[in-house]
Amino acid sequence: MKLIKKHPILSGAILIVIIIILSLMILGGNGTKQETMTIRRSDFVSQISISGKVVATKNAELGLDQSGRISGIYAKVGDIVKTGTVIATIENNTFRADISQKQATLEKEYAKLVSLQKGTRSERLSIYRQEYADTSVALVIAMRNAYLQTESAFLSKVDLIYQNGNTVNPTIDVNPQSDTEKRQVEQDRLLVTEKLKLWRLSLNELSSTASSSQIKSTRLIGNETMELAKNLIDRLIIITGNLSVNNSGTSQSDIDADRSAINSAGQQVSTATASEQNAYAAWNSAYNTLILEESGSTSEDIAAQVAQVRSAEADLVSAQAQLKKTMIVAPFDGIITKIDLKVGEISSPSASQISLMSMGVFEVESYIPEINIARVKINDPAVITLDAYGANVSFKASVLTIDPAETMKDGVSTYKTRLRFTDNDPRIKSGMTANIVVITEKKSSVIIIPQSIITTENDKKFVRVKKGNIINSVEITTGSSTGLGQVEITSGLNEGDMVVLPPLSETI
């Protein structure tokens, strides 16, 4: 400063020299000397810089599907829970009882299906056969008793108003209302006699080990006989009921005796018939059961039982689903970040009452503008720094997902992208601000030049190459480019070539 003050002319000269030098540097294109760059192979790296936020791999807001009184809370904020862990419940004893009932029904139906599929065991068949034999003996005894009671009712009671009742020429002693009726009751008495004989013969041939067809044949004869006997007795009850001292020529005491005998005969036959029918019902049930068990289950029976089992299974699943609505269950492994419940309070359905965040490797959520999204691919590597730890602490990551649809951010189309950290680092926490560099492309030993030295003519690309003192335009083919103005050359240039840089004024 002192020198300038002492020598103002010298200082002015120095200033002029500086101005000339700067002018030559800025306007060097007008000189004869050309600035050049020697081509060397190097690594090509294309990357974009974005920002985002650390998020958990999974987040869930949990709540109950129905209202009820909170009966239990089994975790607290900060607890780590496994998938399926019950975190809270409302009162559900009724639902549990319903499940127990449905489970028992399913087990019963399934056991029945297994039994049908296996068929009847030999020991059970023996039981069914013995039941059939026992009821056969009881039925034969009942039919013989019915025969004896019917025969006795006619010989000892009905025939009190007949002459030669048990012969081929029975004659009624009392006066019916008409001759036609008289002939009818006499003919029916003869038919009863004949039926009783036929019934007795059939019974004599019937043993306790008779076949079912023999039993049914004998019983048919017996039923016809008892039906005929009851119908005849019903007519005789009417006839004796119409008797009087005047129209019968007999005393009132004889009339009363006849009426009593006929009524008693009717009761005797009815009692015998009822006993025989009860014995037949038991025999028929044992017979049908034995036939069914001996023949085994049909495919239709098994199919029907399969349907019963499936119906019981569906009922059980439905009951279990109703029980699940009374619980808040962890859908994945994670850590509880919020619990907004208290035991004893009434909970409302669909409200978010518990928050759950997944554990393990975190992710970063970012929104990439459409101008850069075409360069980003799934699995592209990335380097992330977190504001919490500064630019000198970096974490490796990779692109996990890219949404196919845009998301508008401040009027710009962006695409939601998630990146996953490579390592599970305890320093990473949900909600941290992330600065991301995504490496979209990386190549080794390629030729790279600045975009600014390439010229275009008729859709062809050229650079100026200097060989000695001669400068020629050389056609080139380009490959990938970076966001910083660097371009890969795939043909037209070789390592060692000298390309002419444009004057500084051309790049401004």
XYZ file of C-alpha atoms in Angstrom:
508
model
C 0.000 0.000 0.000
C 2.905 2.321 0.808
C 4.554 1.453 -2.535
C 1.403 2.382 -4.459
C 1.206 5.676 -2.662
C 4.846 6.425 -3.443
C 4.711 5.262 -7.116
C 1.269 5.957 -8.638
C 2.522 5.457 -12.228
C 3.888 2.033 -11.350
C 0.665 1.115 -9.653
C -1.301 2.148 -12.736
C 0.886 -0.018 -14.960
C 0.399 -2.988 -12.713
C -3.363 -2.487 -12.845
C -3.274 -2.390 -16.680
C -1.266 -5.636 -16.797
C -3.774 -7.365 -14.519
C -6.665 -6.195 -16.692
C -4.956 -7.510 -19.854
C -4.275 -10.884 -18.262
C -7.876 -11.204 -17.131
C -9.116 -10.197 -20.569
C -6.969 -12.820 -22.211
C -8.278 -15.433 -19.804
C -11.883 -14.474 -20.435
C -11.599 -13.791 -24.148
C -8.983 -16.393 -24.921
C -11.132 -17.750 -27.761
C -9.998 -14.902 -29.961
C -6.387 -15.935 -29.683
C -4.585 -18.589 -31.596
C -4.111 -20.889 -28.598
C -6.936 -23.451 -28.000
C -7.719 -24.938 -24.565
C -7.831 -28.795 -24.782
C -8.646 -31.779 -22.609
C -6.907 -35.137 -22.917
C -9.320 -38.082 -22.891
C -8.781 -40.516 -20.011
C -10.900 -43.463 -18.937
C -12.525 -43.135 -15.532
C -15.470 -44.393 -13.464
C -18.925 -43.146 -14.450
C -21.359 -42.451 -11.621
C -24.895 -41.078 -12.062
C -26.746 -40.102 -8.914
C -29.584 -37.977 -7.616
C -29.974 -36.247 -4.281
C -33.281 -36.274 -2.428
C -34.571 -35.967 1.109
C -36.932 -38.101 3.155
C -37.981 -39.360 6.573
C -37.149 -42.559 8.453
C -40.195 -44.785 8.921
C -40.802 -48.251 10.339
C -41.276 -51.112 7.886
C -44.797 -51.591 9.251
C -47.084 -49.362 11.289
C -50.538 -50.330 12.516
C -53.321 -48.539 14.340
C -55.257 -51.231 16.205
C -58.754 -51.222 17.666
C -61.700 -53.429 18.603
C -64.369 -54.533 16.126
C -67.202 -54.200 18.643
C -68.005 -52.244 21.760
C -67.687 -53.687 25.230
C -66.134 -53.288 28.674
C -62.340 -53.619 28.750
C -61.535 -56.696 30.853
C -57.765 -56.860 30.442
C -54.703 -55.016 29.101
C -51.692 -57.296 28.810
C -48.913 -54.967 27.596
C -47.646 -51.415 28.015
C -46.025 -48.773 25.832
C -42.506 -49.859 24.893
C -43.202 -53.577 25.173
C -42.046 -55.799 22.317
C -44.766 -58.223 21.232
C -44.836 -61.182 18.852
C -47.349 -61.863 16.088
C -50.614 -63.144 17.579
C -50.009 -61.732 21.059
C -53.257 -60.624 22.726
C -52.726 -57.026 23.832
C -56.194 -56.215 25.213
C -59.672 -57.777 25.470
C -63.244 -56.911 26.319
C -65.544 -59.226 28.295
C -66.062 -62.392 26.197
C -67.167 -65.281 28.438
C -70.330 -65.789 26.374
C -68.287 -66.133 23.179
C -65.931 -68.645 24.809
C -68.843 -70.783 25.960
C -70.294 -70.718 22.454
C -66.961 -71.925 21.063
C -66.912 -74.821 23.533
C -70.397 -75.852 22.461
C -69.530 -75.620 18.762
C -66.344 -77.624 19.359
C -68.293 -80.391 21.082
C -70.810 -80.515 18.217
C -67.990 -80.774 15.686
C -66.352 -83.618 17.609
C -69.665 -85.485 17.770
C -70.341 -85.095 14.049
C -66.792 -86.078 13.182
C -66.987 -89.181 15.362
C -70.185 -90.159 13.578
C -68.472 -89.704 10.210
C -65.559 -91.893 11.263
C -68.014 -94.543 12.431
C -69.820 -94.479 9.077
C -66.557 -94.706 7.167
C -65.269 -97.636 9.225
C -68.573 -99.509 9.299
C -70.037 -101.404 12.254
C -67.618 -103.452 14.352
C -68.282 -107.154 14.837
C -68.997 -106.770 18.549
C -71.632 -104.144 17.863
C -73.167 -106.327 15.150
C -73.447 -109.074 17.735
C -75.381 -106.717 19.995
C -77.765 -105.739 17.177
C -78.312 -109.394 16.254
C -79.094 -110.283 19.848
C -81.576 -107.388 20.082
C -83.267 -108.675 16.944
C -83.428 -112.224 18.321
C -84.871 -111.025 21.635
C -87.543 -108.892 19.991
C -88.400 -111.787 17.630
C -89.101 -114.070 20.596
C -91.158 -111.326 22.262
C -93.173 -110.738 19.062
C -93.918 -114.452 18.567
C -95.096 -114.672 22.175
C -97.235 -111.533 21.728
C -98.834 -112.934 18.534
C -99.619 -116.251 20.215
C -101.110 -114.433 23.177
C -103.154 -112.253 20.810
C -104.462 -115.420 19.127
C -105.395 -117.025 22.459
C -107.062 -113.848 23.729
C -109.078 -113.434 20.523
C -110.143 -117.088 20.457
C -111.049 -116.949 24.160
C -113.078 -113.762 23.662
C -115.252 -115.498 21.053
C -115.577 -118.938 22.654
C -116.305 -117.706 26.174
C -118.104 -114.422 25.560
C -119.230 -113.747 21.989
C -120.680 -117.231 21.578
C -123.066 -116.600 24.497
C -125.384 -115.001 21.931
C -124.701 -117.644 19.222
C -125.752 -121.249 18.825
C -123.061 -123.465 17.340
C -120.824 -120.412 17.211
C -117.602 -122.326 16.582
C -119.026 -124.447 13.767
C -119.697 -124.022 10.082
C -123.314 -123.074 10.837
C -123.404 -120.425 13.577
C -126.813 -118.924 14.443
C -127.316 -115.754 16.446
C -129.797 -116.073 19.335
C -130.830 -112.420 19.533
C -132.842 -110.512 16.985
C -130.917 -107.983 14.857
C -132.715 -105.075 13.228
C -133.037 -106.913 9.884
C -132.563 -110.272 8.262
C -129.695 -108.864 6.221
C -127.866 -107.910 9.363
C -128.591 -111.312 10.873
C -127.086 -113.101 7.902
C -124.062 -110.767 7.961
C -123.150 -111.338 11.620
C -123.618 -115.100 11.217
C -121.390 -115.128 8.128
C -118.757 -112.982 9.886
C -118.768 -115.411 12.853
C -117.958 -118.239 10.452
C -115.152 -116.155 8.874
C -113.646 -115.496 12.318
C -113.577 -119.230 12.987
C -111.833 -119.892 9.668
C -109.335 -117.066 10.200
C -108.518 -118.288 13.693
C -107.772 -121.759 12.309
C -105.499 -120.295 9.617
C -103.765 -118.098 12.188
C -103.230 -121.082 14.520
C -101.675 -123.146 11.736
C -99.281 -120.292 10.848
C -98.315 -119.811 14.493
C -97.658 -123.544 14.932
C -95.099 -123.348 12.100
C -93.467 -120.241 13.587
C -90.435 -120.583 15.863
C -88.413 -117.968 17.741
C -85.727 -118.251 15.061
C -88.130 -117.743 12.172
C -87.122 -115.481 9.322
C -88.405 -111.956 9.096
C -90.590 -112.888 6.104
C -92.259 -115.726 8.094
C -92.890 -113.392 11.007
C -94.389 -110.755 8.724
C -96.598 -113.335 6.957
C -97.971 -114.729 10.231
C -98.526 -111.251 11.600
C -100.492 -110.301 8.474
C -102.876 -113.199 9.064
C -103.217 -112.257 12.720
C -103.934 -108.608 11.916
C -106.655 -109.576 9.430
C -108.225 -111.896 12.017
C -108.175 -109.336 14.805
C -109.542 -106.642 12.488
C -112.433 -108.945 11.458
C -113.051 -109.864 15.100
C -113.163 -106.229 16.243
C -115.549 -105.255 13.446
C -117.909 -108.143 14.304
C -117.817 -107.288 18.015
C -118.593 -103.627 17.217
C -121.733 -104.778 15.306
C -122.758 -107.070 18.150
C -122.374 -104.205 20.648
C -124.881 -102.215 18.568
C -127.235 -105.192 18.277
C -127.226 -105.965 22.027
C -127.536 -102.282 22.755
C -130.824 -102.219 20.847
C -132.273 -105.196 22.761
C -135.191 -104.708 25.113
C -137.543 -106.975 27.031
C -140.241 -106.314 24.498
C -138.328 -107.050 21.285
C -136.123 -109.855 22.571
C -138.551 -112.027 24.524
C -136.006 -112.337 27.308
C -135.406 -110.833 30.696
C -133.527 -107.631 31.328
C -130.894 -109.515 33.329
C -130.134 -111.739 30.322
C -129.934 -108.677 28.093
C -127.491 -107.008 30.505
C -125.412 -110.199 30.665
C -125.203 -110.381 26.872
C -124.178 -106.717 26.635
C -121.526 -107.172 29.332
C -120.109 -110.259 27.635
C -119.849 -108.580 24.228
C -118.260 -105.413 25.689
C -115.763 -107.493 27.648
C -114.901 -109.457 24.505
C -114.190 -106.179 22.687
C -111.885 -104.969 25.452
C -110.081 -108.309 25.514
C -109.374 -108.228 21.763
C -108.300 -104.560 21.895
C -105.866 -105.277 24.728
C -104.367 -108.228 22.873
C -104.048 -106.123 19.716
C -102.239 -103.286 21.550
C -99.762 -105.699 23.154
C -99.005 -107.297 19.798
C -98.480 -103.895 18.149
C -96.018 -102.791 20.859
C -94.038 -105.999 20.440
C -94.034 -105.509 16.662
C -92.767 -101.904 16.957
C -89.779 -103.052 19.034
C -89.089 -105.934 16.634
C -89.335 -103.711 13.551
C -86.910 -101.181 15.030
C -84.364 -103.903 15.866
C -84.852 -105.443 12.428
C -84.252 -102.158 10.553
C -81.204 -101.325 12.668
C -79.673 -104.723 12.034
C -80.287 -104.492 8.281
C -78.690 -101.020 8.203
C -75.642 -102.020 10.219
C -75.087 -105.250 8.301
C -75.312 -103.508 4.945
C -72.855 -100.772 6.002
C -73.012 -97.081 5.200
C -73.923 -95.989 1.707
C -71.997 -93.295 -0.151
C -75.012 -91.043 0.264
C -74.945 -91.553 4.050
C -71.251 -90.676 4.197
C -71.688 -87.637 1.939
C -74.526 -86.386 4.111
C -72.398 -86.790 7.231
C -69.461 -85.008 5.586
C -71.830 -82.098 5.007
C -72.785 -82.186 8.700
C -69.101 -82.058 9.678
C -68.445 -79.111 7.367
C -71.452 -77.298 8.751
C -70.166 -77.850 12.297
C -66.713 -76.630 11.248
C -68.211 -73.472 9.743
C -70.179 -72.841 12.945
C -66.982 -73.197 14.987
C -65.026 -70.858 12.702
C -67.839 -68.311 12.942
C -67.817 -68.514 16.749
C -64.027 -68.108 16.810
C -64.308 -65.072 14.542
C -66.806 -63.519 16.948
C -64.366 -64.131 19.820
C -61.525 -62.464 17.889
C -63.643 -59.336 17.614
C -63.339 -59.019 21.392
C -59.519 -58.927 21.267
C -56.762 -56.643 20.031
C -54.061 -58.931 18.650
C -50.615 -57.998 17.305
C -50.639 -58.542 13.510
C -46.824 -58.624 13.356
C -43.747 -58.534 15.567
C -43.209 -55.014 16.862
C -43.062 -52.505 19.670
C -46.095 -50.819 21.192
C -45.951 -47.036 20.828
C -49.418 -46.086 22.159
C -52.135 -47.565 24.384
C -55.288 -45.489 24.851
C -57.322 -47.918 26.976
C -58.185 -48.466 30.632
C -59.570 -51.574 32.309
C -63.268 -51.195 33.072
C -64.066 -48.505 30.524
C -66.435 -49.039 27.603
C -64.582 -49.218 24.308
C -66.018 -48.010 21.004
C -65.512 -50.056 17.839
C -63.256 -48.917 14.973
C -61.409 -46.350 17.127
C -57.592 -46.419 17.050
C -56.656 -47.433 20.579
C -53.219 -49.073 20.229
C -50.312 -48.197 17.915
C -47.769 -50.826 16.882
C -44.484 -50.293 15.030
C -42.416 -53.085 13.510
C -38.922 -53.836 14.776
C -35.748 -54.521 12.804
C -34.468 -52.718 9.738
C -35.986 -49.274 9.171
C -36.912 -47.664 5.870
C -36.850 -44.157 4.429
C -39.835 -42.650 2.691
C -39.170 -40.063 -0.002
C -40.954 -38.383 -2.915
C -38.891 -38.175 -6.126
C -39.872 -35.548 -8.745
C -40.921 -36.855 -12.129
C -37.854 -35.287 -13.762
C -35.633 -37.807 -11.933
C -37.881 -40.821 -11.395
C -37.082 -42.431 -14.765
C -33.460 -42.858 -13.662
C -34.325 -44.673 -10.428
C -34.808 -48.447 -10.307
C -35.641 -51.019 -7.655
C -32.472 -52.186 -5.801
C -30.464 -49.078 -6.770
C -27.891 -48.492 -3.980
C -28.000 -45.338 -1.905
C -26.033 -43.533 0.768
C -27.996 -41.803 3.530
C -26.990 -39.280 6.150
C -29.237 -38.294 9.028
C -29.497 -34.753 10.363
C -29.263 -36.164 13.867
C -25.675 -37.415 13.262
C -24.356 -34.966 10.647
C -22.881 -35.393 7.168
C -19.876 -37.431 8.332
C -21.999 -40.422 9.455
C -23.455 -42.342 6.527
C -25.653 -45.416 6.231
C -26.032 -47.763 3.288
C -29.467 -48.433 1.789
C -31.207 -49.549 -1.402
C -34.397 -48.659 -3.260
C -37.215 -50.971 -2.097
C -40.405 -49.777 -3.830
C -41.578 -47.082 -6.238
C -45.255 -46.216 -6.400
C -46.683 -46.557 -9.917
C -49.011 -43.574 -9.442
C -47.954 -39.988 -8.804
C -48.414 -37.992 -5.621
C -48.815 -34.242 -5.932
C -46.389 -32.279 -3.734
C -46.534 -28.458 -3.934
C -48.030 -28.708 -7.405
C -45.310 -31.084 -8.661
C -45.839 -34.692 -9.677
C -43.725 -36.915 -7.450
C -43.494 -40.647 -6.884
C -43.448 -42.134 -3.418
C -40.292 -44.207 -3.014
C -39.188 -46.343 -0.085
C -35.583 -47.235 0.627
C -34.479 -49.845 3.156
C -31.366 -49.562 5.290
C -28.890 -52.368 4.685
C -28.082 -52.858 8.360
C -30.164 -52.791 11.521
C -28.385 -49.923 13.253
C -29.643 -48.995 16.743
C -28.846 -45.332 16.066
C -31.608 -45.130 13.470
C -34.979 -44.073 14.828
C -38.376 -43.523 13.244
C -39.089 -39.922 12.271
C -35.475 -38.814 11.632
C -34.789 -36.545 8.634
C -32.738 -38.272 5.942
C -30.541 -36.885 3.154
C -30.302 -39.447 0.366
C -27.967 -39.912 -2.578
C -29.271 -42.614 -4.914
C -26.666 -44.063 -7.274
C -28.721 -44.667 -10.401
C -25.891 -45.917 -12.613
C -22.230 -46.820 -12.186
C -19.696 -47.930 -14.830
C -15.968 -48.574 -14.677
C -13.302 -47.432 -17.163
C -15.417 -45.450 -19.589
C -14.803 -42.247 -21.546
C -16.578 -39.230 -20.074
C -16.673 -35.662 -21.369
C -18.611 -32.547 -20.418
C -21.956 -32.118 -22.139
C -20.964 -28.526 -23.014
C -18.307 -29.487 -25.591
C -20.710 -31.508 -27.721
C -22.319 -29.853 -30.723
C -25.290 -31.140 -32.693
C -25.833 -30.919 -36.437
C -28.543 -32.747 -38.411
C -29.320 -34.915 -35.370
C -25.676 -35.986 -35.181
C -23.287 -35.202 -32.345
C -19.731 -33.891 -32.803
C -16.707 -32.798 -30.790
C -13.590 -31.007 -32.000
C -10.458 -33.138 -31.813
C -6.947 -31.659 -32.124
C -4.153 -33.647 -33.717
C -0.982 -31.613 -33.910
C -1.997 -28.231 -35.231
C -5.091 -29.563 -37.010
C -8.577 -29.475 -35.446
C -11.303 -31.730 -36.906
C -14.954 -32.300 -36.010
C -15.442 -35.957 -35.063
C -18.843 -37.644 -34.899
C -19.518 -39.371 -31.596
C -22.136 -41.645 -30.024
C -23.201 -40.937 -26.485
C -24.445 -43.242 -23.738
C -25.542 -42.443 -20.226
C -25.426 -38.982 -18.712
C -25.280 -37.627 -15.187
C -27.279 -34.890 -13.583
C -24.031 -32.852 -13.357
C -23.505 -32.490 -17.112
C -21.163 -35.430 -17.715
C -21.792 -37.719 -20.732
C -20.525 -41.203 -21.520
C -18.961 -41.613 -25.023
C -19.524 -45.036 -26.499
C -17.823 -44.441 -29.877
C -15.857 -41.768 -31.753
C -13.235 -40.996 -29.106
C -10.283 -42.965 -27.787
C -8.158 -42.657 -24.712
C -5.409 -40.112 -25.335
C -7.401 -38.002 -27.811
C -7.297 -34.244 -27.242
C -10.671 -32.542 -27.483
C -10.921 -28.780 -27.859
C -12.784 -26.990 -25.121
C -15.070 -24.161 -26.127
C -14.094 -20.596 -25.226
C -15.319 -19.547 -21.822
C -17.738 -17.113 -23.427
C -19.473 -19.986 -25.216
C -20.134 -21.795 -21.972
C -21.618 -18.780 -20.201
